[in-house]
């Protein structure tokens, strides 16, 4: 087995996050301990774990699919380095497995495959929870800015421009500015376009009438921003996933009358309603829920394929040109069986043992308190140096700047060290509080979230990580699961022929 490894390093936009250098040092130590030879490195500095469009991560994805990459082991500090979104991590790990790559997280214990899957799910859920907490704080700050009439961030949409004002604050030697939207040079052309679209005219006709040559993708975004053009600020529109779809309008956060309007509320509603109808129509045409295709086999190894039953207007599974069973009557029992397997007392107990091991790791509160005291002293020192520099002679300015820069460097190192200590304590405290009921409840909620909100591709990948084959008998209609976590000949019976007898709709 090869011992060549690559590193993936990511630091977030949070200034207290673990630095790239710290991650590299810790992963290099891990590689040495395990006898791995590090031959490649991928990194993203100051990049959010909620996004997939990170340069280093995209380069890593391309390398994963390259046969001559030169490494078969990927080291990362923890699950949140790859992503703070469970499905992004799961899809990435699935791609790694398909391409013969073993992903090793430094902060995860060595476990059996079944328990490791559950443990990673719990840790990823923790990552997601802390990410959502940070996001909630950010949204609160944005909301306050908007209430005061300021822009929440981002570029000005077509038809507007940004007008900047100083706040009086200084950050890292640079004045902090806030902005608000004012009308731009092409405001009247945008107004005319949107009013004609609200009246029901097609994009092609409107663009011809107004001699508009804007990109089609830009027109789509412009129309979805109709509330902005009605003078309101809306965010929480796009989900925190790799998908580009928008959230339902009821989940949008809207602050009204924050800037000059180009169209009326009624016109904005007409435009967005038309877009929503188009999106729903496309979804009905393309979302064919063949959840188990690729996994579903007959006892003699023949493949069940997905097929749309036009008469019943529903998805079904078909064996060759013969037996056909409604997909919804197979998918439900299979998902229930997976829940039952992962929720068994024996499996949960082993996960709890791993959480207990994490909670037992020593955390020194005195070290955290000492770091906090040093940080307070450094902050005071930097403040005094800045005050002294303001009154100093011109010939002494450079010396003060060097002293401040050195103190700031020490402060940065200390902040990162303190963050690592706090995160370790937070993880240990979180693990310490988990009970069997908590683990079972968390798993149930994760399954509910998957059922309610995940795309069909995400759910298929999640099932494929756990299940090697689903055996469906066309005669008795009994279904049998073969978990990747067990020997192939010890499949789990989902239901007896008597208990699982789907009937085709008339």
mmCIF file of C-alpha atoms in Angstrom, residues 147-305:
data_model
loop_
_atom_site.group_PDB
_atom_site.id
_atom_site.type_symbol
_atom_site.label_atom_id
_atom_site.label_comp_id
_atom_site.label_asym_id
_atom_site.label_seq_id
_atom_site.Cartn_x
_atom_site.Cartn_y
_atom_site.Cartn_z
ATOM 1 C CA UNK A 147 -31.848 49.342 9.440
ATOM 2 C CA UNK A 148 -29.499 52.328 9.635
ATOM 3 C CA UNK A 149 -29.751 52.760 5.868
ATOM 4 C CA UNK A 150 -26.417 51.189 4.910
ATOM 5 C CA UNK A 151 -25.703 48.542 2.297
ATOM 6 C CA UNK A 152 -25.259 44.999 3.701
ATOM 7 C CA UNK A 153 -22.320 44.344 1.377
ATOM 8 C CA UNK A 154 -21.596 43.320 -2.191
ATOM 9 C CA UNK A 155 -21.524 45.203 -5.466
ATOM 10 C CA UNK A 156 -24.216 47.578 -6.588
ATOM 11 C CA UNK A 157 -26.813 45.941 -8.866
ATOM 12 C CA UNK A 158 -27.273 47.277 -12.394
ATOM 13 C CA UNK A 159 -29.084 50.615 -12.259
ATOM 14 C CA UNK A 160 -27.477 51.663 -8.966
ATOM 15 C CA UNK A 161 -24.080 52.736 -7.699
ATOM 16 C CA UNK A 162 -22.494 52.766 -4.245
ATOM 17 C CA UNK A 163 -22.046 55.999 -2.315
ATOM 18 C CA UNK A 164 -19.434 55.614 0.440
ATOM 19 C CA UNK A 165 -19.218 57.354 3.811
ATOM 20 C CA UNK A 166 -16.646 57.085 6.589
ATOM 21 C CA UNK A 167 -17.552 55.568 9.957
ATOM 22 C CA UNK A 168 -14.685 57.086 11.924
ATOM 23 C CA UNK A 169 -13.311 53.624 12.703
ATOM 24 C CA UNK A 170 -9.855 52.376 11.691
ATOM 25 C CA UNK A 171 -9.133 48.700 11.003
ATOM 26 C CA UNK A 172 -5.538 47.585 10.404
ATOM 27 C CA UNK A 173 -4.603 51.159 9.566
ATOM 28 C CA UNK A 174 -7.358 51.563 6.944
ATOM 29 C CA UNK A 175 -10.521 53.686 7.459
ATOM 30 C CA UNK A 176 -13.710 51.599 7.687
ATOM 31 C CA UNK A 177 -16.313 52.722 5.140
ATOM 32 C CA UNK A 178 -20.022 51.999 4.778
ATOM 33 C CA UNK A 179 -22.046 52.382 1.622
ATOM 34 C CA UNK A 180 -25.590 52.949 0.448
ATOM 35 C CA UNK A 181 -27.315 52.547 -2.911
ATOM 36 C CA UNK A 182 -28.071 55.583 -5.052
ATOM 37 C CA UNK A 183 -29.379 55.709 -8.604
ATOM 38 C CA UNK A 184 -26.843 55.026 -11.371
ATOM 39 C CA UNK A 185 -26.541 56.210 -14.946
ATOM 40 C CA UNK A 186 -28.531 53.300 -16.423
ATOM 41 C CA UNK A 187 -31.352 53.483 -13.852
ATOM 42 C CA UNK A 188 -33.995 54.572 -16.375
ATOM 43 C CA UNK A 189 -33.139 51.764 -18.792
ATOM 44 C CA UNK A 190 -33.391 49.205 -15.978
ATOM 45 C CA UNK A 191 -36.709 50.716 -14.874
ATOM 46 C CA UNK A 192 -38.117 50.451 -18.410
ATOM 47 C CA UNK A 193 -36.939 46.843 -18.778
ATOM 48 C CA UNK A 194 -38.475 45.692 -15.484
ATOM 49 C CA UNK A 195 -41.779 47.490 -16.052
ATOM 50 C CA UNK A 196 -42.194 45.837 -19.444
ATOM 51 C CA UNK A 197 -41.327 42.418 -17.968
ATOM 52 C CA UNK A 198 -43.854 42.992 -15.167
ATOM 53 C CA UNK A 199 -46.445 43.718 -17.885
ATOM 54 C CA UNK A 200 -45.853 40.237 -19.326
ATOM 55 C CA UNK A 201 -43.637 40.952 -22.341
ATOM 56 C CA UNK A 202 -40.956 38.351 -23.129
ATOM 57 C CA UNK A 203 -37.272 39.075 -22.601
ATOM 58 C CA UNK A 204 -36.567 38.918 -26.308
ATOM 59 C CA UNK A 205 -39.242 41.488 -27.182
ATOM 60 C CA UNK A 206 -38.202 43.824 -24.354
ATOM 61 C CA UNK A 207 -34.511 43.655 -25.280
ATOM 62 C CA UNK A 208 -35.360 44.399 -28.917
ATOM 63 C CA UNK A 209 -37.603 47.327 -28.045
ATOM 64 C CA UNK A 210 -35.052 48.876 -25.679
ATOM 65 C CA UNK A 211 -31.934 47.879 -27.702
ATOM 66 C CA UNK A 212 -30.528 46.015 -24.708
ATOM 67 C CA UNK A 213 -27.557 43.656 -25.182
ATOM 68 C CA UNK A 214 -27.075 42.590 -21.531
ATOM 69 C CA UNK A 215 -26.047 38.930 -20.968
ATOM 70 C CA UNK A 216 -28.996 36.534 -20.540
ATOM 71 C CA UNK A 217 -27.659 35.267 -17.183
ATOM 72 C CA UNK A 218 -27.483 38.867 -16.012
ATOM 73 C CA UNK A 219 -31.121 39.403 -16.961
ATOM 74 C CA UNK A 220 -32.170 36.421 -14.872
ATOM 75 C CA UNK A 221 -30.331 37.749 -11.789
ATOM 76 C CA UNK A 222 -31.671 41.234 -12.411
ATOM 77 C CA UNK A 223 -35.266 39.939 -12.386
ATOM 78 C CA UNK A 224 -34.741 37.831 -9.255
ATOM 79 C CA UNK A 225 -33.524 41.078 -7.605
ATOM 80 C CA UNK A 226 -36.885 42.731 -8.285
ATOM 81 C CA UNK A 227 -37.363 43.478 -4.573
ATOM 82 C CA UNK A 228 -34.110 45.443 -4.639
ATOM 83 C CA UNK A 229 -35.463 47.493 -7.530
ATOM 84 C CA UNK A 230 -38.626 48.119 -5.497
ATOM 85 C CA UNK A 231 -36.427 49.870 -2.919
ATOM 86 C CA UNK A 232 -35.993 47.042 -0.394
ATOM 87 C CA UNK A 233 -32.988 45.034 0.825
ATOM 88 C CA UNK A 234 -33.345 41.227 0.759
ATOM 89 C CA UNK A 235 -30.855 38.592 1.860
ATOM 90 C CA UNK A 236 -30.927 34.924 2.918
ATOM 91 C CA UNK A 237 -32.093 34.374 -0.659
ATOM 92 C CA UNK A 238 -29.584 31.729 -1.683
ATOM 93 C CA UNK A 239 -29.041 28.557 0.372
ATOM 94 C CA UNK A 240 -25.695 27.765 2.039
ATOM 95 C CA UNK A 241 -24.980 24.935 -0.392
ATOM 96 C CA UNK A 242 -23.237 24.460 -3.692
ATOM 97 C CA UNK A 243 -26.615 24.588 -5.444
ATOM 98 C CA UNK A 244 -27.544 27.830 -7.183
ATOM 99 C CA UNK A 245 -31.279 27.599 -6.446
ATOM 100 C CA UNK A 246 -32.928 30.207 -4.278
ATOM 101 C CA UNK A 247 -34.770 29.676 -1.036
ATOM 102 C CA UNK A 248 -38.571 29.933 -0.957
ATOM 103 C CA UNK A 249 -39.610 33.574 -0.794
ATOM 104 C CA UNK A 250 -41.091 33.088 2.676
ATOM 105 C CA UNK A 251 -37.533 32.513 3.997
ATOM 106 C CA UNK A 252 -36.103 35.726 2.550
ATOM 107 C CA UNK A 253 -35.177 38.432 5.073
ATOM 108 C CA UNK A 254 -36.443 41.777 3.809
ATOM 109 C CA UNK A 255 -35.927 45.288 5.146
ATOM 110 C CA UNK A 256 -38.203 47.709 3.375
ATOM 111 C CA UNK A 257 -37.556 51.162 1.896
ATOM 112 C CA UNK A 258 -33.778 51.203 2.278
ATOM 113 C CA UNK A 259 -32.928 53.042 -0.968
ATOM 114 C CA UNK A 260 -34.548 54.748 -4.013
ATOM 115 C CA UNK A 261 -37.008 52.493 -5.893
ATOM 116 C CA UNK A 262 -37.219 52.001 -9.653
ATOM 117 C CA UNK A 263 -40.422 49.914 -9.766
ATOM 118 C CA UNK A 264 -43.466 49.350 -7.570
ATOM 119 C CA UNK A 265 -44.008 46.474 -5.114
ATOM 120 C CA UNK A 266 -46.753 45.092 -7.379
ATOM 121 C CA UNK A 267 -44.394 45.038 -10.372
ATOM 122 C CA UNK A 268 -41.682 43.315 -8.322
ATOM 123 C CA UNK A 269 -44.160 40.678 -7.130
ATOM 124 C CA UNK A 270 -45.334 40.025 -10.692
ATOM 125 C CA UNK A 271 -41.758 39.466 -11.914
ATOM 126 C CA UNK A 272 -40.725 37.142 -9.056
ATOM 127 C CA UNK A 273 -43.976 35.152 -9.248
ATOM 128 C CA UNK A 274 -43.357 34.472 -12.957
ATOM 129 C CA UNK A 275 -39.807 33.292 -12.198
ATOM 130 C CA UNK A 276 -41.052 30.982 -9.443
ATOM 131 C CA UNK A 277 -43.598 29.396 -11.801
ATOM 132 C CA UNK A 278 -40.889 28.756 -14.396
ATOM 133 C CA UNK A 279 -38.633 27.188 -11.748
ATOM 134 C CA UNK A 280 -41.422 24.905 -10.488
ATOM 135 C CA UNK A 281 -42.209 23.789 -14.037
ATOM 136 C CA UNK A 282 -38.561 22.901 -14.706
ATOM 137 C CA UNK A 283 -38.385 20.987 -11.422
ATOM 138 C CA UNK A 284 -41.471 18.893 -12.289
ATOM 139 C CA UNK A 285 -39.962 18.053 -15.680
ATOM 140 C CA UNK A 286 -36.490 17.069 -14.487
ATOM 141 C CA UNK A 287 -36.722 15.820 -10.895
ATOM 142 C CA UNK A 288 -37.241 12.093 -11.414
ATOM 143 C CA UNK A 289 -36.621 10.485 -8.006
ATOM 144 C CA UNK A 290 -34.876 7.236 -8.942
ATOM 145 C CA UNK A 291 -33.205 6.971 -5.555
ATOM 146 C CA UNK A 292 -31.872 3.407 -5.791
ATOM 147 C CA UNK A 293 -30.733 3.147 -9.397
ATOM 148 C CA UNK A 294 -27.236 1.675 -9.478
ATOM 149 C CA UNK A 295 -27.897 -0.226 -6.245
ATOM 150 C CA UNK A 296 -31.075 -2.161 -6.994
ATOM 151 C CA UNK A 297 -30.565 -5.773 -8.161
ATOM 152 C CA UNK A 298 -32.644 -8.922 -8.427
ATOM 153 C CA UNK A 299 -31.474 -12.060 -6.525
ATOM 154 C CA UNK A 300 -29.844 -13.333 -9.725
ATOM 155 C CA UNK A 301 -27.927 -10.095 -10.221
ATOM 156 C CA UNK A 302 -30.066 -8.389 -12.862
ATOM 157 C CA UNK A 303 -30.345 -4.598 -12.713
ATOM 158 C CA UNK A 304 -33.535 -2.714 -11.882
ATOM 159 C CA UNK A 305 -33.623 0.550 -13.863
#
